[in-house]
Amino acid sequence: MVDKQKDYYEVLGLDRNASSEEIKKNYRKLARQYHPDKNPGDKSSEAKFKEVQEAYDILSDDSKRSAYDQFGHNAFDPSSMGGGAGGPGFNGNFSDIFENVFGDIFGDRQGGGGRGPAQQRGADLRFSIELPLDKVVFGSETTLRIPTWVACKECHGSGAAKGTSPTVCNDCQGMGQVRMQRGFFTVQQTCPTCRGQGRKITSPCTHCRGQGRNQEEKVLSVKIPAGVDNGDRIRLQGEGEAGLNGAPPGDLYVEVHVKPHPIFERHGQDLHCQMPIGFITAALGGEIEIPTLHGKVKLKIPPETQNAKVFRLRGKGVQAVRGHAVGDLLCHIVVETPINLSREQKELLEQFQVALDADKKNHSPQERSWFERVKAFFDGH
């Protein structure tokens, strides 16, 4: 099994944006290099070969790769993957693995692995939606229109015209692949007659031209659970592209993006907002009305409130997707200095400053403390 600290991409010598072809290319190269047949008795090569196989099993599968990218090694429980000591998907049969690596070296293998007609699972689809904050906080339902491949309704995915059915390919006997001798290797390749399908269609369905599926726009109603966050993905099983030859469809992953809100910012389950107040209200106190996603509330501002003071409104945040815990709304006070003062207003403020100075009291403790620290700093130098 791959060391839990070792990244699957690192094992295959790839970056996280590697394409499917790059994953396959690097896998073949490393599998050739570390295959036990080429390194008899070398335990380190055998261990490395298992690492490479395990990494490829995950990264070559779109759904497994997506889970790994999001959750890392925690996305897979080795005891439930059927991989035993070899990790996810590894069965310890080097001859089978070697066949998988080089089986389609002279052609594009469509699936089937030489064990029957090729059935290719439908591709997974990814679809992004942008929702306002209140729709993800309280949950909602939205309609998606997705262009995708769906099973042909005329032939029910068989690709054959009504009243007919595909016949078994005589060249590969329905296996989809044929074996060829290449030196001391027996190489498996895609059957050139049926192109890996394991069957032939003599009378193709006119509706889908023998493909068994058509491209259409699928309309889906998707429930957005309350509390989802920006970047969260919702999996709709079986709503991806239709598979080939009756194979199961892929899945649809709906990725949620939250539109910026003019007032609130979300941090986890809490909401934050900046709340400007005048310096008179900050000094004398008062009551102001503030918005929340749950409705308007009145907030009491105590006298002598300082800038950056935070008021917490319990239960006015976001409910967790799993569980019943609800976050809070945190209001950050911003004391605003008045601007565009008239001459009379400026004179009144000057008189107010004179009155403060004459009072001999410490009305600005932070200002006084700061200047004392400045004085000590210069005296120390």
Short mmCIF file of C-alpha atoms in Angstrom, two decimals:
data_model
loop_
_atom_site.label_atom_id
_atom_site.label_comp_id
_atom_site.label_asym_id
_atom_site.label_seq_id
_atom_site.Cartn_x
_atom_site.Cartn_y
_atom_site.Cartn_z
CA MET A 1 0.00 0.00 0.00
CA VAL A 2 1.18 3.53 -0.70
CA ASP A 3 2.56 5.34 2.33
CA LYS A 4 -0.26 7.54 3.64
CA GLN A 5 2.11 10.50 3.56
CA LYS A 6 3.02 9.92 -0.07
CA ASP A 7 0.96 11.69 -2.71
CA TYR A 8 -0.46 9.55 -5.54
CA TYR A 9 0.55 12.22 -8.06
CA GLU A 10 4.10 12.13 -6.65
CA VAL A 11 4.19 8.34 -7.04
CA LEU A 12 3.47 8.68 -10.77
CA GLY A 13 5.68 11.76 -11.18
CA LEU A 14 2.78 14.05 -12.12
CA ASP A 15 1.34 17.38 -11.12
CA ARG A 16 -2.28 17.65 -10.00
CA ASN A 17 -3.46 19.00 -13.36
CA ALA A 18 -2.20 15.98 -15.31
CA SER A 19 -4.45 14.73 -18.10
CA SER A 20 -5.72 11.16 -18.41
CA GLU A 21 -3.20 10.49 -21.18
CA GLU A 22 -0.31 11.73 -19.03
CA ILE A 23 -1.44 9.50 -16.15
CA LYS A 24 -1.62 6.49 -18.45
CA LYS A 25 1.74 7.26 -20.09
CA ASN A 26 3.63 7.62 -16.80
CA TYR A 27 1.94 4.53 -15.39
CA ARG A 28 3.07 2.38 -18.32
CA LYS A 29 6.60 3.70 -18.07
CA LEU A 30 6.88 3.00 -14.34
CA ALA A 31 5.12 -0.36 -14.59
CA ARG A 32 7.67 -1.52 -17.18
CA GLN A 33 10.51 -0.25 -14.99
CA TYR A 34 9.44 -1.92 -11.74
CA HIS A 35 7.60 -5.02 -12.97
CA PRO A 36 8.74 -8.10 -10.97
CA ASP A 37 9.45 -10.02 -14.17
CA LYS A 38 12.17 -7.50 -14.95
CA ASN A 39 13.42 -7.33 -11.36
CA PRO A 40 13.28 -10.91 -10.05
CA GLY A 41 13.85 -11.16 -6.32
CA ASP A 42 14.00 -7.38 -5.85
CA LYS A 43 11.59 -6.64 -3.00
CA SER A 44 11.99 -2.88 -3.31
CA SER A 45 10.95 -2.99 -6.99
CA GLU A 46 8.00 -5.16 -6.11
CA ALA A 47 6.89 -2.67 -3.44
CA LYS A 48 7.34 0.22 -5.87
CA PHE A 49 5.31 -1.64 -8.50
CA LYS A 50 2.46 -2.00 -6.01
CA GLU A 51 2.65 1.73 -5.20
CA VAL A 52 2.46 2.62 -8.89
CA GLN A 53 -0.49 0.26 -9.44
CA GLU A 54 -2.40 1.64 -6.47
CA ALA A 55 -1.83 5.25 -7.53
CA TYR A 56 -2.98 4.45 -11.08
CA ASP A 57 -6.12 2.66 -9.85
CA ILE A 58 -7.19 5.86 -8.10
CA LEU A 59 -6.08 8.55 -10.58
CA SER A 60 -7.30 6.74 -13.70
CA ASP A 61 -10.87 6.63 -12.36
CA ASP A 62 -12.59 10.03 -12.57
CA SER A 63 -14.82 9.55 -9.55
CA LYS A 64 -12.02 8.15 -7.37
CA ARG A 65 -9.67 10.91 -8.51
CA SER A 66 -12.24 13.56 -7.61
CA ALA A 67 -12.70 12.05 -4.16
CA TYR A 68 -8.91 11.87 -3.66
CA ASP A 69 -8.42 15.49 -4.80
CA GLN A 70 -11.00 16.61 -2.26
CA PHE A 71 -10.33 14.33 0.73
CA GLY A 72 -6.89 12.80 0.12
CA HIS A 73 -6.16 9.31 1.44
CA ASN A 74 -9.05 9.60 3.90
CA ALA A 75 -11.46 9.16 0.98
CA PHE A 76 -10.57 5.45 0.81
CA ASP A 77 -10.80 2.76 3.43
CA PRO A 78 -8.43 -0.06 2.37
CA SER A 79 -10.48 -2.62 4.29
CA SER A 80 -13.54 -1.86 2.16
CA MET A 81 -11.90 -1.48 -1.24
CA GLY A 82 -11.31 -5.16 -1.84
CA GLY A 83 -7.60 -4.54 -2.32
CA GLY A 84 -6.22 -6.44 0.66
CA ALA A 85 -2.56 -5.83 1.41
CA GLY A 86 -2.04 -4.32 -2.00
CA GLY A 87 -4.27 -1.33 -1.31
CA PRO A 88 -7.26 -0.14 -3.38
CA GLY A 89 -7.79 -2.28 -6.42
CA PHE A 90 -4.55 -4.28 -6.17
CA ASN A 91 -4.98 -8.06 -6.33
CA GLY A 92 -1.34 -9.12 -6.35
CA ASN A 93 -1.59 -10.91 -9.73
CA PHE A 94 1.36 -9.52 -11.64
CA SER A 95 0.49 -11.31 -14.88
CA ASP A 96 -2.95 -9.67 -14.95
CA ILE A 97 -1.46 -6.26 -14.22
CA PHE A 98 1.16 -6.72 -16.90
CA GLU A 99 -1.61 -7.60 -19.34
CA ASN A 100 -3.49 -4.44 -18.39
CA VAL A 101 -0.40 -2.33 -19.02
CA PHE A 102 0.49 -3.73 -22.42
CA GLY A 103 -2.79 -5.30 -23.53
CA ASP A 104 -3.73 -2.37 -25.77
CA ILE A 105 -0.20 -1.46 -26.83
CA PHE A 106 -1.09 -2.04 -30.49
CA GLY A 107 -4.59 -0.64 -30.37
CA ASP A 108 -7.11 1.30 -28.25
CA ARG A 109 -8.73 -1.06 -25.79
CA GLN A 110 -12.38 -0.13 -25.28
CA GLY A 111 -12.86 -2.11 -22.09
CA GLY A 112 -13.90 -5.67 -21.52
CA GLY A 113 -10.34 -6.82 -20.73
CA GLY A 114 -10.75 -9.84 -22.99
CA ARG A 115 -13.58 -11.10 -20.80
CA GLY A 116 -16.61 -10.16 -22.85
CA PRO A 117 -18.22 -7.45 -24.99
CA ALA A 118 -16.89 -4.00 -24.12
CA GLN A 119 -19.21 -2.10 -21.83
CA GLN A 120 -17.96 1.40 -21.15
CA ARG A 121 -19.47 3.19 -18.20
CA GLY A 122 -20.78 6.62 -19.03
CA ALA A 123 -18.57 9.58 -18.29
CA ASP A 124 -19.06 11.62 -15.12
CA LEU A 125 -20.23 15.18 -15.70
CA ARG A 126 -19.34 18.31 -13.79
CA PHE A 127 -21.64 21.30 -13.76
CA SER A 128 -21.14 24.60 -11.93
CA ILE A 129 -23.96 26.73 -10.59
CA GLU A 130 -23.82 30.17 -8.99
CA LEU A 131 -26.28 30.88 -6.19
CA PRO A 132 -26.96 33.86 -3.92
CA LEU A 133 -25.97 33.53 -0.27
CA ASP A 134 -29.52 33.14 1.06
CA LYS A 135 -30.14 30.17 -1.28
CA VAL A 136 -27.25 28.19 0.22
CA VAL A 137 -27.90 29.30 3.80
CA PHE A 138 -31.53 28.16 3.82
CA GLY A 139 -31.38 25.57 1.03
CA SER A 140 -33.23 25.74 -2.24
CA GLU A 141 -34.18 23.85 -5.36
CA THR A 142 -32.87 24.76 -8.80
CA THR A 143 -33.40 23.50 -12.34
CA LEU A 144 -30.42 22.55 -14.50
CA ARG A 145 -30.33 22.10 -18.26
CA ILE A 146 -27.40 19.88 -19.15
CA PRO A 147 -26.33 18.74 -22.64
CA THR A 148 -25.38 15.08 -22.33
CA TRP A 149 -25.53 11.63 -23.90
CA VAL A 150 -28.68 9.68 -23.01
CA ALA A 151 -29.69 6.11 -23.88
CA CYS A 152 -31.48 5.90 -27.22
CA LYS A 153 -35.21 5.57 -26.60
CA GLU A 154 -35.73 3.82 -29.94
CA CYS A 155 -33.34 0.90 -29.44
CA HIS A 156 -33.04 1.12 -25.63
CA GLY A 157 -29.27 1.47 -25.90
CA SER A 158 -28.59 -1.64 -28.01
CA GLY A 159 -27.72 0.29 -31.19
CA ALA A 160 -29.67 -2.22 -33.31
CA ALA A 161 -32.81 -1.46 -35.29
CA LYS A 162 -36.18 -2.57 -33.94
CA GLY A 163 -36.76 -6.29 -34.42
CA THR A 164 -33.02 -7.02 -34.67
CA SER A 165 -30.22 -7.55 -32.22
CA PRO A 166 -26.41 -7.41 -32.36
CA THR A 167 -24.60 -10.62 -33.29
CA VAL A 168 -21.45 -12.03 -31.70
CA CYS A 169 -18.22 -11.12 -33.50
CA ASN A 170 -16.76 -14.27 -35.08
CA ASP A 171 -13.15 -13.04 -34.94
CA CYS A 172 -12.99 -12.49 -31.17
CA GLN A 173 -15.91 -14.73 -30.20
CA GLY A 174 -17.53 -11.86 -28.36
CA MET A 175 -14.50 -11.08 -26.20
CA GLY A 176 -13.79 -7.72 -27.81
CA GLN A 177 -10.07 -8.49 -28.00
CA VAL A 178 -7.72 -10.88 -29.76
CA ARG A 179 -4.28 -12.12 -28.72
CA MET A 180 -1.14 -11.74 -30.81
CA GLN A 181 2.35 -13.08 -30.29
CA ARG A 182 5.09 -10.41 -30.06
CA GLY A 183 8.41 -12.17 -29.41
CA PHE A 184 8.22 -13.78 -26.00
CA PHE A 185 5.16 -11.65 -25.13
CA THR A 186 1.58 -12.63 -25.80
CA VAL A 187 -0.05 -9.28 -26.47
CA GLN A 188 -3.75 -8.60 -26.23
CA GLN A 189 -5.19 -6.00 -28.62
CA THR A 190 -8.54 -4.59 -29.61
CA CYS A 191 -10.39 -6.73 -32.13
CA PRO A 192 -10.06 -4.88 -35.48
CA THR A 193 -13.34 -6.32 -36.76
CA CYS A 194 -15.71 -5.18 -34.02
CA ARG A 195 -13.41 -2.48 -32.58
CA GLY A 196 -13.59 -4.00 -29.13
CA GLN A 197 -17.36 -4.22 -28.97
CA GLY A 198 -17.47 -8.03 -29.08
CA ARG A 199 -20.47 -7.83 -31.35
CA LYS A 200 -21.56 -6.59 -34.74
CA ILE A 201 -24.68 -4.64 -35.68
CA THR A 202 -25.92 -5.55 -39.14
CA SER A 203 -28.99 -3.28 -39.00
CA PRO A 204 -28.10 -0.10 -37.06
CA CYS A 205 -30.80 1.91 -35.34
CA THR A 206 -31.58 4.90 -37.55
CA HIS A 207 -32.37 7.09 -34.56
CA CYS A 208 -28.90 6.84 -32.97
CA ARG A 209 -26.96 5.47 -35.99
CA GLY A 210 -25.97 2.39 -34.07
CA GLN A 211 -24.36 4.22 -31.14
CA GLY A 212 -27.05 3.28 -28.64
CA ARG A 213 -27.26 6.82 -27.33
CA ASN A 214 -28.11 10.33 -28.47
CA GLN A 215 -27.02 13.76 -27.35
CA GLU A 216 -29.84 15.66 -25.74
CA GLU A 217 -30.46 18.38 -23.19
CA LYS A 218 -31.44 16.84 -19.87
CA VAL A 219 -33.51 18.87 -17.42
CA LEU A 220 -32.89 18.10 -13.76
CA SER A 221 -34.31 19.50 -10.56
CA VAL A 222 -31.55 19.67 -7.93
CA LYS A 223 -32.11 20.18 -4.23
CA ILE A 224 -29.46 22.37 -2.63
CA PRO A 225 -29.17 21.40 1.05
CA ALA A 226 -29.04 24.20 3.60
CA GLY A 227 -25.53 25.12 4.67
CA VAL A 228 -23.51 24.16 1.58
CA ASP A 229 -20.44 26.32 1.11
CA ASN A 230 -18.56 27.75 -1.83
CA GLY A 231 -16.84 24.93 -3.74
CA ASP A 232 -18.97 22.13 -2.27
CA ARG A 233 -20.07 19.45 -4.72
CA ILE A 234 -23.37 17.60 -4.84
CA ARG A 235 -23.28 14.14 -6.42
CA LEU A 236 -26.27 12.95 -8.44
CA GLN A 237 -25.73 9.24 -9.00
CA GLY A 238 -26.56 7.95 -12.45
CA GLU A 239 -27.25 11.40 -13.92
CA GLY A 240 -24.07 11.55 -16.00
CA GLU A 241 -23.60 10.39 -19.58
CA ALA A 242 -25.21 7.16 -20.72
CA GLY A 243 -22.86 4.20 -21.00
CA LEU A 244 -22.07 2.22 -24.14
CA ASN A 245 -23.64 -1.15 -24.90
CA GLY A 246 -26.02 -0.94 -21.98
CA ALA A 247 -23.33 -0.04 -19.46
CA PRO A 248 -24.42 2.05 -16.45
CA PRO A 249 -24.38 5.83 -16.74
CA GLY A 250 -21.85 8.06 -15.01
CA ASP A 251 -22.60 10.48 -12.21
CA LEU A 252 -23.23 14.22 -12.23
CA TYR A 253 -21.25 16.45 -9.86
CA VAL A 254 -22.83 19.85 -9.27
CA GLU A 255 -20.29 22.34 -7.91
CA VAL A 256 -21.74 25.25 -5.95
CA HIS A 257 -20.33 28.76 -6.23
CA VAL A 258 -21.74 31.48 -3.99
CA LYS A 259 -22.24 34.99 -5.35
CA PRO A 260 -20.61 37.78 -3.34
CA HIS A 261 -23.14 39.41 -0.99
CA PRO A 262 -23.28 43.21 -0.67
CA ILE A 263 -23.43 43.05 3.15
CA PHE A 264 -22.35 39.68 4.52
CA GLU A 265 -19.22 37.55 4.25
CA ARG A 266 -19.25 33.90 5.24
CA HIS A 267 -16.49 32.24 7.27
CA GLY A 268 -17.44 28.66 8.05
CA GLN A 269 -20.80 28.67 9.79
CA ASP A 270 -20.52 32.34 10.84
CA LEU A 271 -21.51 35.44 8.90
CA HIS A 272 -19.64 38.73 9.25
CA CYS A 273 -20.61 42.29 8.35
CA GLN A 274 -19.12 45.77 8.72
CA MET A 275 -21.47 48.15 10.57
CA PRO A 276 -20.60 51.88 10.32
CA ILE A 277 -21.90 54.16 13.08
CA GLY A 278 -21.40 57.86 13.73
CA PHE A 279 -19.01 58.94 16.45
CA ILE A 280 -21.87 60.57 18.39
CA THR A 281 -23.71 57.23 18.56
CA ALA A 282 -20.47 55.52 19.51
CA ALA A 283 -19.89 58.02 22.34
CA LEU A 284 -23.43 58.34 23.71
CA GLY A 285 -24.86 54.97 22.75
CA GLY A 286 -28.12 54.28 20.99
CA GLU A 287 -30.19 51.68 19.19
CA ILE A 288 -29.85 50.86 15.51
CA GLU A 289 -31.68 48.50 13.17
CA ILE A 290 -29.51 46.02 11.31
CA PRO A 291 -30.32 43.44 8.62
CA THR A 292 -29.80 39.70 8.99
CA LEU A 293 -30.65 36.87 6.61
CA HIS A 294 -33.38 35.97 9.09
CA GLY A 295 -34.93 39.48 9.12
CA LYS A 296 -34.33 42.85 10.77
CA VAL A 297 -33.19 43.10 14.39
CA LYS A 298 -32.50 46.00 16.72
CA LEU A 299 -29.03 46.25 18.26
CA LYS A 300 -28.25 48.34 21.34
CA ILE A 301 -24.99 50.26 21.12
CA PRO A 302 -23.64 50.95 24.62
CA PRO A 303 -22.05 54.33 25.38
CA GLU A 304 -18.32 54.71 24.72
CA THR A 305 -18.25 51.96 22.07
CA GLN A 306 -14.86 51.82 20.39
CA ASN A 307 -13.97 51.22 16.76
CA ALA A 308 -13.60 47.51 15.80
CA LYS A 309 -15.89 46.40 18.64
CA VAL A 310 -17.61 43.14 17.62
CA PHE A 311 -21.21 42.33 18.50
CA ARG A 312 -22.25 38.68 18.20
CA LEU A 313 -25.83 37.77 17.34
CA ARG A 314 -26.32 34.13 18.30
CA GLY A 315 -28.01 31.80 15.82
CA LYS A 316 -28.11 34.32 12.97
CA GLY A 317 -25.45 32.53 10.90
CA VAL A 318 -25.49 29.35 8.81
CA GLN A 319 -26.71 25.90 9.81
CA ALA A 320 -24.19 23.11 9.30
CA VAL A 321 -24.88 20.76 6.39
CA ARG A 322 -24.56 17.82 8.78
CA GLY A 323 -26.06 18.39 12.19
CA HIS A 324 -28.17 21.12 13.75
CA ALA A 325 -25.46 23.56 14.85
CA VAL A 326 -26.07 27.12 13.64
CA GLY A 327 -23.39 29.79 13.39
CA ASP A 328 -23.60 33.42 14.50
CA LEU A 329 -23.65 36.85 12.88
CA LEU A 330 -20.69 38.99 13.92
CA CYS A 331 -21.12 42.74 13.44
CA HIS A 332 -17.84 44.66 13.31
CA ILE A 333 -18.26 48.28 14.41
CA VAL A 334 -16.68 50.94 12.22
CA VAL A 335 -16.79 54.38 13.89
CA GLU A 336 -17.10 56.89 11.09
CA THR A 337 -15.54 60.35 11.29
CA PRO A 338 -17.87 63.03 9.87
CA ILE A 339 -16.85 64.68 6.58
CA ASN A 340 -17.90 67.79 4.63
CA LEU A 341 -18.29 69.82 7.84
CA SER A 342 -19.60 73.38 7.72
CA ARG A 343 -17.75 76.24 9.42
CA GLU A 344 -20.26 76.22 12.28
CA GLN A 345 -19.84 72.45 12.79
CA LYS A 346 -16.07 72.76 12.85
CA GLU A 347 -16.29 75.55 15.47
CA LEU A 348 -18.55 73.38 17.63
CA LEU A 349 -16.05 70.50 17.45
CA GLU A 350 -13.20 72.83 18.37
CA GLN A 351 -15.18 74.03 21.39
CA PHE A 352 -15.85 70.39 22.29
CA GLN A 353 -12.11 69.64 22.12
CA VAL A 354 -11.34 72.61 24.39
CA ALA A 355 -13.90 71.33 26.89
CA LEU A 356 -12.25 67.88 26.86
CA ASP A 357 -8.79 69.34 27.39
CA ALA A 358 -10.00 71.54 30.26
CA ASP A 359 -11.66 68.59 32.01
CA LYS A 360 -8.25 67.07 32.85
CA LYS A 361 -9.72 63.58 32.54
CA ASN A 362 -8.44 60.77 30.39
CA HIS A 363 -11.18 60.64 27.73
CA SER A 364 -8.96 58.79 25.25
CA PRO A 365 -7.14 56.05 27.18
CA GLN A 366 -5.88 54.26 24.07
CA GLU A 367 -4.48 57.47 22.63
CA ARG A 368 -2.79 58.33 25.92
CA SER A 369 -1.35 54.84 26.32
CA TRP A 370 0.01 54.89 22.78
CA PHE A 371 1.79 58.21 23.25
CA GLU A 372 3.28 57.00 26.53
CA ARG A 373 4.73 53.98 24.71
CA VAL A 374 6.09 56.27 21.98
CA LYS A 375 7.73 58.50 24.56
CA ALA A 376 9.31 55.49 26.31
CA PHE A 377 10.57 54.23 22.96
CA PHE A 378 12.37 57.49 22.15
CA ASP A 379 13.69 57.90 25.70
CA GLY A 380 15.18 54.42 25.46
CA HIS A 381 17.15 55.44 22.39
#
